GROMACS .gro file of C-alpha atoms in nm:
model
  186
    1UNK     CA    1   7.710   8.094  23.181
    2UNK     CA    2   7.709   8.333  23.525
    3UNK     CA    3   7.544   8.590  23.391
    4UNK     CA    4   7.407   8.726  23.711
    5UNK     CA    5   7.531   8.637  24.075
    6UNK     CA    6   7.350   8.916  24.254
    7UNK     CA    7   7.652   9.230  24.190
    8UNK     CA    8   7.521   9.511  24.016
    9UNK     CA    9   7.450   9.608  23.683
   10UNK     CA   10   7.746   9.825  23.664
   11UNK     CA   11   7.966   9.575  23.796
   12UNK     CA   12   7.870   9.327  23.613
   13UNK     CA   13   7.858   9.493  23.243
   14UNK     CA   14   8.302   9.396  23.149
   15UNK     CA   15   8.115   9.019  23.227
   16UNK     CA   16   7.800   9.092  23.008
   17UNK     CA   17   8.053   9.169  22.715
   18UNK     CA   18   8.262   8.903  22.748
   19UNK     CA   19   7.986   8.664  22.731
   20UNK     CA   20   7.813   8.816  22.418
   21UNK     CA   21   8.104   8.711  22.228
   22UNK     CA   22   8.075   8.389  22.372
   23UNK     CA   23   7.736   8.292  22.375
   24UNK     CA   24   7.796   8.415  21.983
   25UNK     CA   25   8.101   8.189  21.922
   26UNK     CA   26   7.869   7.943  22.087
   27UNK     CA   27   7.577   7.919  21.870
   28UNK     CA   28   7.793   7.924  21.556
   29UNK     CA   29   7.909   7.634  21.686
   30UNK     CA   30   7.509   7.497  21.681
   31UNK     CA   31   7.587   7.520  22.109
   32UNK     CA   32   7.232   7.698  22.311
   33UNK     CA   33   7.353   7.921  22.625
   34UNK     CA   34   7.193   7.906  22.954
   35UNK     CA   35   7.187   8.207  23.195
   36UNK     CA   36   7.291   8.172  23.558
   37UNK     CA   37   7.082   8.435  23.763
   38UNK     CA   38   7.071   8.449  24.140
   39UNK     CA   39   6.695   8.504  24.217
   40UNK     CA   40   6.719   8.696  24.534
   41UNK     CA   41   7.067   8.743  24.594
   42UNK     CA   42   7.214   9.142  24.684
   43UNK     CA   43   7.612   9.147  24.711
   44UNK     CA   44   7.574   9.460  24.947
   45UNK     CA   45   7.956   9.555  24.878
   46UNK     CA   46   7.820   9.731  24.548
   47UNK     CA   47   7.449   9.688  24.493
   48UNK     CA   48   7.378   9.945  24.809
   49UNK     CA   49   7.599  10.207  24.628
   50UNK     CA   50   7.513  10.141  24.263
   51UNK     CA   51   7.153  10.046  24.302
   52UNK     CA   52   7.065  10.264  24.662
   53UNK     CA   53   6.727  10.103  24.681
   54UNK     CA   54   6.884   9.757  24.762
   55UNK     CA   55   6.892   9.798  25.057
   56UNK     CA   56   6.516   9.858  25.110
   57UNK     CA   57   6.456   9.580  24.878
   58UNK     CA   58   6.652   9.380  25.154
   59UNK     CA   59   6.492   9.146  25.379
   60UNK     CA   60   6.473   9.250  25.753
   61UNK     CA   61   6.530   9.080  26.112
   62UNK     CA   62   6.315   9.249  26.326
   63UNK     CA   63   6.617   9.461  26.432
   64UNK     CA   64   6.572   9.625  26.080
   65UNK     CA   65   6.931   9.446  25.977
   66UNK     CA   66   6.881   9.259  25.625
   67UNK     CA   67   6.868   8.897  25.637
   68UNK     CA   68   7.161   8.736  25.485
   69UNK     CA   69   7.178   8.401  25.271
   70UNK     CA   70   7.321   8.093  25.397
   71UNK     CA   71   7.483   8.342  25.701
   72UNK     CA   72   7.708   8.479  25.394
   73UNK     CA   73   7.788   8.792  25.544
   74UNK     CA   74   7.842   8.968  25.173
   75UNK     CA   75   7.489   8.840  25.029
   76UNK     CA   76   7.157   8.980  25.168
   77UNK     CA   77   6.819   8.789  25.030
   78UNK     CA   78   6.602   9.046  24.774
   79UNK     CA   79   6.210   9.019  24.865
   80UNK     CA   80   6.094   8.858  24.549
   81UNK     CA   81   5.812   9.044  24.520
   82UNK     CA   82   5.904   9.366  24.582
   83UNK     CA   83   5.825   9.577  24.257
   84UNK     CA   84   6.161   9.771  24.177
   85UNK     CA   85   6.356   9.406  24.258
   86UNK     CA   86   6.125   9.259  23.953
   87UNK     CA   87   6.240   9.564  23.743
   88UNK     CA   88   6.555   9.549  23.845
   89UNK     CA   89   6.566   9.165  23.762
   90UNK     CA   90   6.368   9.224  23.416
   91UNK     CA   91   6.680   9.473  23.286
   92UNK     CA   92   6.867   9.167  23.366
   93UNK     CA   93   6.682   8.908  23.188
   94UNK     CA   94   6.616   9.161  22.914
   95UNK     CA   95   7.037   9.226  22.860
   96UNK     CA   96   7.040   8.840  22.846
   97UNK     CA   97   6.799   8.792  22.570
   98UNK     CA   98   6.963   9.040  22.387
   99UNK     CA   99   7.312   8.889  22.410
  100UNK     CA  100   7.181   8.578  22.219
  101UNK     CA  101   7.083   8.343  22.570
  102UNK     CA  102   6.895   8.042  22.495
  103UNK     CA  103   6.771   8.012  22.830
  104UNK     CA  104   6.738   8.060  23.201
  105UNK     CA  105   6.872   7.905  23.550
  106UNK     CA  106   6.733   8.110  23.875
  107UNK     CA  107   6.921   7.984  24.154
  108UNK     CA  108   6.841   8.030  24.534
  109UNK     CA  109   6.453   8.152  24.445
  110UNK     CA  110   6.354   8.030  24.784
  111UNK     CA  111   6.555   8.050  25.110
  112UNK     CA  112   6.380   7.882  25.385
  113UNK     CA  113   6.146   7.647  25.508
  114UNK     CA  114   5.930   7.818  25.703
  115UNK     CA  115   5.928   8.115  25.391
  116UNK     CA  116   5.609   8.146  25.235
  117UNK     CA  117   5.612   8.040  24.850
  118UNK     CA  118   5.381   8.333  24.712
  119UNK     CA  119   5.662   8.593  24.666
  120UNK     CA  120   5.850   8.308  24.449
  121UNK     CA  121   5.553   8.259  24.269
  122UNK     CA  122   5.452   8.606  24.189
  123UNK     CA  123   5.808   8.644  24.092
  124UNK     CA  124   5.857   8.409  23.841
  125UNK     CA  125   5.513   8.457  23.712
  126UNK     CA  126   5.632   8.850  23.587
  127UNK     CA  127   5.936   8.693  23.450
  128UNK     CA  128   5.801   8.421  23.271
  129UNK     CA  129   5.563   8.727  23.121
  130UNK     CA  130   5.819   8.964  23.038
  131UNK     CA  131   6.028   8.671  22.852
  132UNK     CA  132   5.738   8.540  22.676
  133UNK     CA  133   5.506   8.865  22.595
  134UNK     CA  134   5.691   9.181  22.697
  135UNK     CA  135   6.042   9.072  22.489
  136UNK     CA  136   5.834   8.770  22.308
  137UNK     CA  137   6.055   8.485  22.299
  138UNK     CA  138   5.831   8.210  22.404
  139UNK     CA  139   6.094   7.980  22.301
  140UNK     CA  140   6.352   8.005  22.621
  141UNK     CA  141   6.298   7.857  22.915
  142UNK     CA  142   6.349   7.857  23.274
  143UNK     CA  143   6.473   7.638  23.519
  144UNK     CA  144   6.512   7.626  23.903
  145UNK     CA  145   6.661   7.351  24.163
  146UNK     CA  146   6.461   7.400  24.495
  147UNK     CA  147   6.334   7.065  24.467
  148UNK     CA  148   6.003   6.855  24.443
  149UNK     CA  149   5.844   6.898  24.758
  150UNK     CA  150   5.442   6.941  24.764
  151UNK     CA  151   5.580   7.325  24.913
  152UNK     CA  152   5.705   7.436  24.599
  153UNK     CA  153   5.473   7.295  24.374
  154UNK     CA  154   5.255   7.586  24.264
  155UNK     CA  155   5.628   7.775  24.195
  156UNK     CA  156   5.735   7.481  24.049
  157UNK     CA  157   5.500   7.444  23.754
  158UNK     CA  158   5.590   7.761  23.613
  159UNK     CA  159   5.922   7.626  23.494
  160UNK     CA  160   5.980   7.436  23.169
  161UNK     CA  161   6.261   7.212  23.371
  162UNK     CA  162   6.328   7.164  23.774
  163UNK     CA  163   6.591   6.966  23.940
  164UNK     CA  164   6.730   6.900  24.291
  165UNK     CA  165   7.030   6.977  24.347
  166UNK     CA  166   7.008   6.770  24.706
  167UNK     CA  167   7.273   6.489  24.653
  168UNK     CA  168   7.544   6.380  24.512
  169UNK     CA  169   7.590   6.519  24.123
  170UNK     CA  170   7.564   6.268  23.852
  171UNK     CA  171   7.908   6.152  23.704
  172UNK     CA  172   8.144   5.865  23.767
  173UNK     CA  173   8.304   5.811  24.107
  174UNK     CA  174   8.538   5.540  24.156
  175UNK     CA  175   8.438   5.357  23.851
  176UNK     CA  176   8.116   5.367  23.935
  177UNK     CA  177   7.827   5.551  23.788
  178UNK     CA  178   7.615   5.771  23.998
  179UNK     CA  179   7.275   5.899  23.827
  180UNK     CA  180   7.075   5.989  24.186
  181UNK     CA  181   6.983   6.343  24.057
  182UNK     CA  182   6.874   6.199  23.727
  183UNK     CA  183   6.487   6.078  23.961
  184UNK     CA  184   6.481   6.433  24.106
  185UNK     CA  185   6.425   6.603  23.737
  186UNK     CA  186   6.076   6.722  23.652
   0.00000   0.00000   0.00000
């Protein structure tokens, strides 16, 4: 389920009900819930007016305007390691562990090539310790899709599953089965 594409909290809470009921109906229906967050993404249109501090959370050009992702011009890139965008991502994880989720997707955790992997790192690594010790559920766990390079190794092995979403998605096309994504699964 999308439980977190980068809006804010407030805007986002109508969706955070909804999808307590359904992650409810879900496991009485012996189904586990997975949690779509985006790692690093601010939708300015509401985060700078409901959470003010986005925008200093923000990634800069040098001209002090934040750096947008994939040259969306609605959705800035968060500095992973910045300590209020871990809080602010923690009340997120926390609401989902309370609705019921099962576990965790964090999409777009990395944005470039030439982006050093440390803030990803110490990123997930204060997740993975709030989920585990600070709300002690040692039982979900958490995914990401920036691939298998050597480069994202180290950020890598802190997830319980990683895939590459590089390629055509498994399914059948034209009669034909495609599994390609199936070899880029850790």
């Amino acid at each position: 389920v999308t439980w977190s594409n980068g809006w804010s909290l407030e805007h986002e809470a109508k969706q955070r009900e909804d999808l307590k009921i359904f992650i409810h109906k879900c496991h009485n229906n012996g189904i586990k819930v997975m949690a779509y967050i985006g790692a690093q993404n601010i939708f300015w249109e509401n985060m700078f007016v409901d959470f003010p501090i986005s925008f200093d959370i923000a990634k800069k050009y040098p001209s002090g305007m934040p750096v947008t992702y994939w040259y969306s011009p609605y959705r800035f890139q968060a500095r992973l390691d910045h300590p209020e965008w871990i809080k602010y991502q923690k009340k997120r994880v926390g609401l989902a562990i309370d609705a019921g989720i099962d576990a965790f997707f964090f999409d777009n955790p990395f944005s470039g090539r030439e982006e050093p992997i440390e803030p990803a790192v110490y990123f997930f690594d204060e997740i993975q310790k709030f989920i585990k010790f600070e709300k002690k559920r040692p039982d979900i766990f958490i995914s990401s899709n920036f691939g298998l390079s050597p480069k994202v190794q180290k950020m890598n092995q802190q997830f319980e599953f990683v895939f590459n979403e590089f390629g055509r998605q498994p399914g059948l096309y034209k009669g034909v089965w495609n599994c390609e994504n199936i070899k880029k699964v850790k």
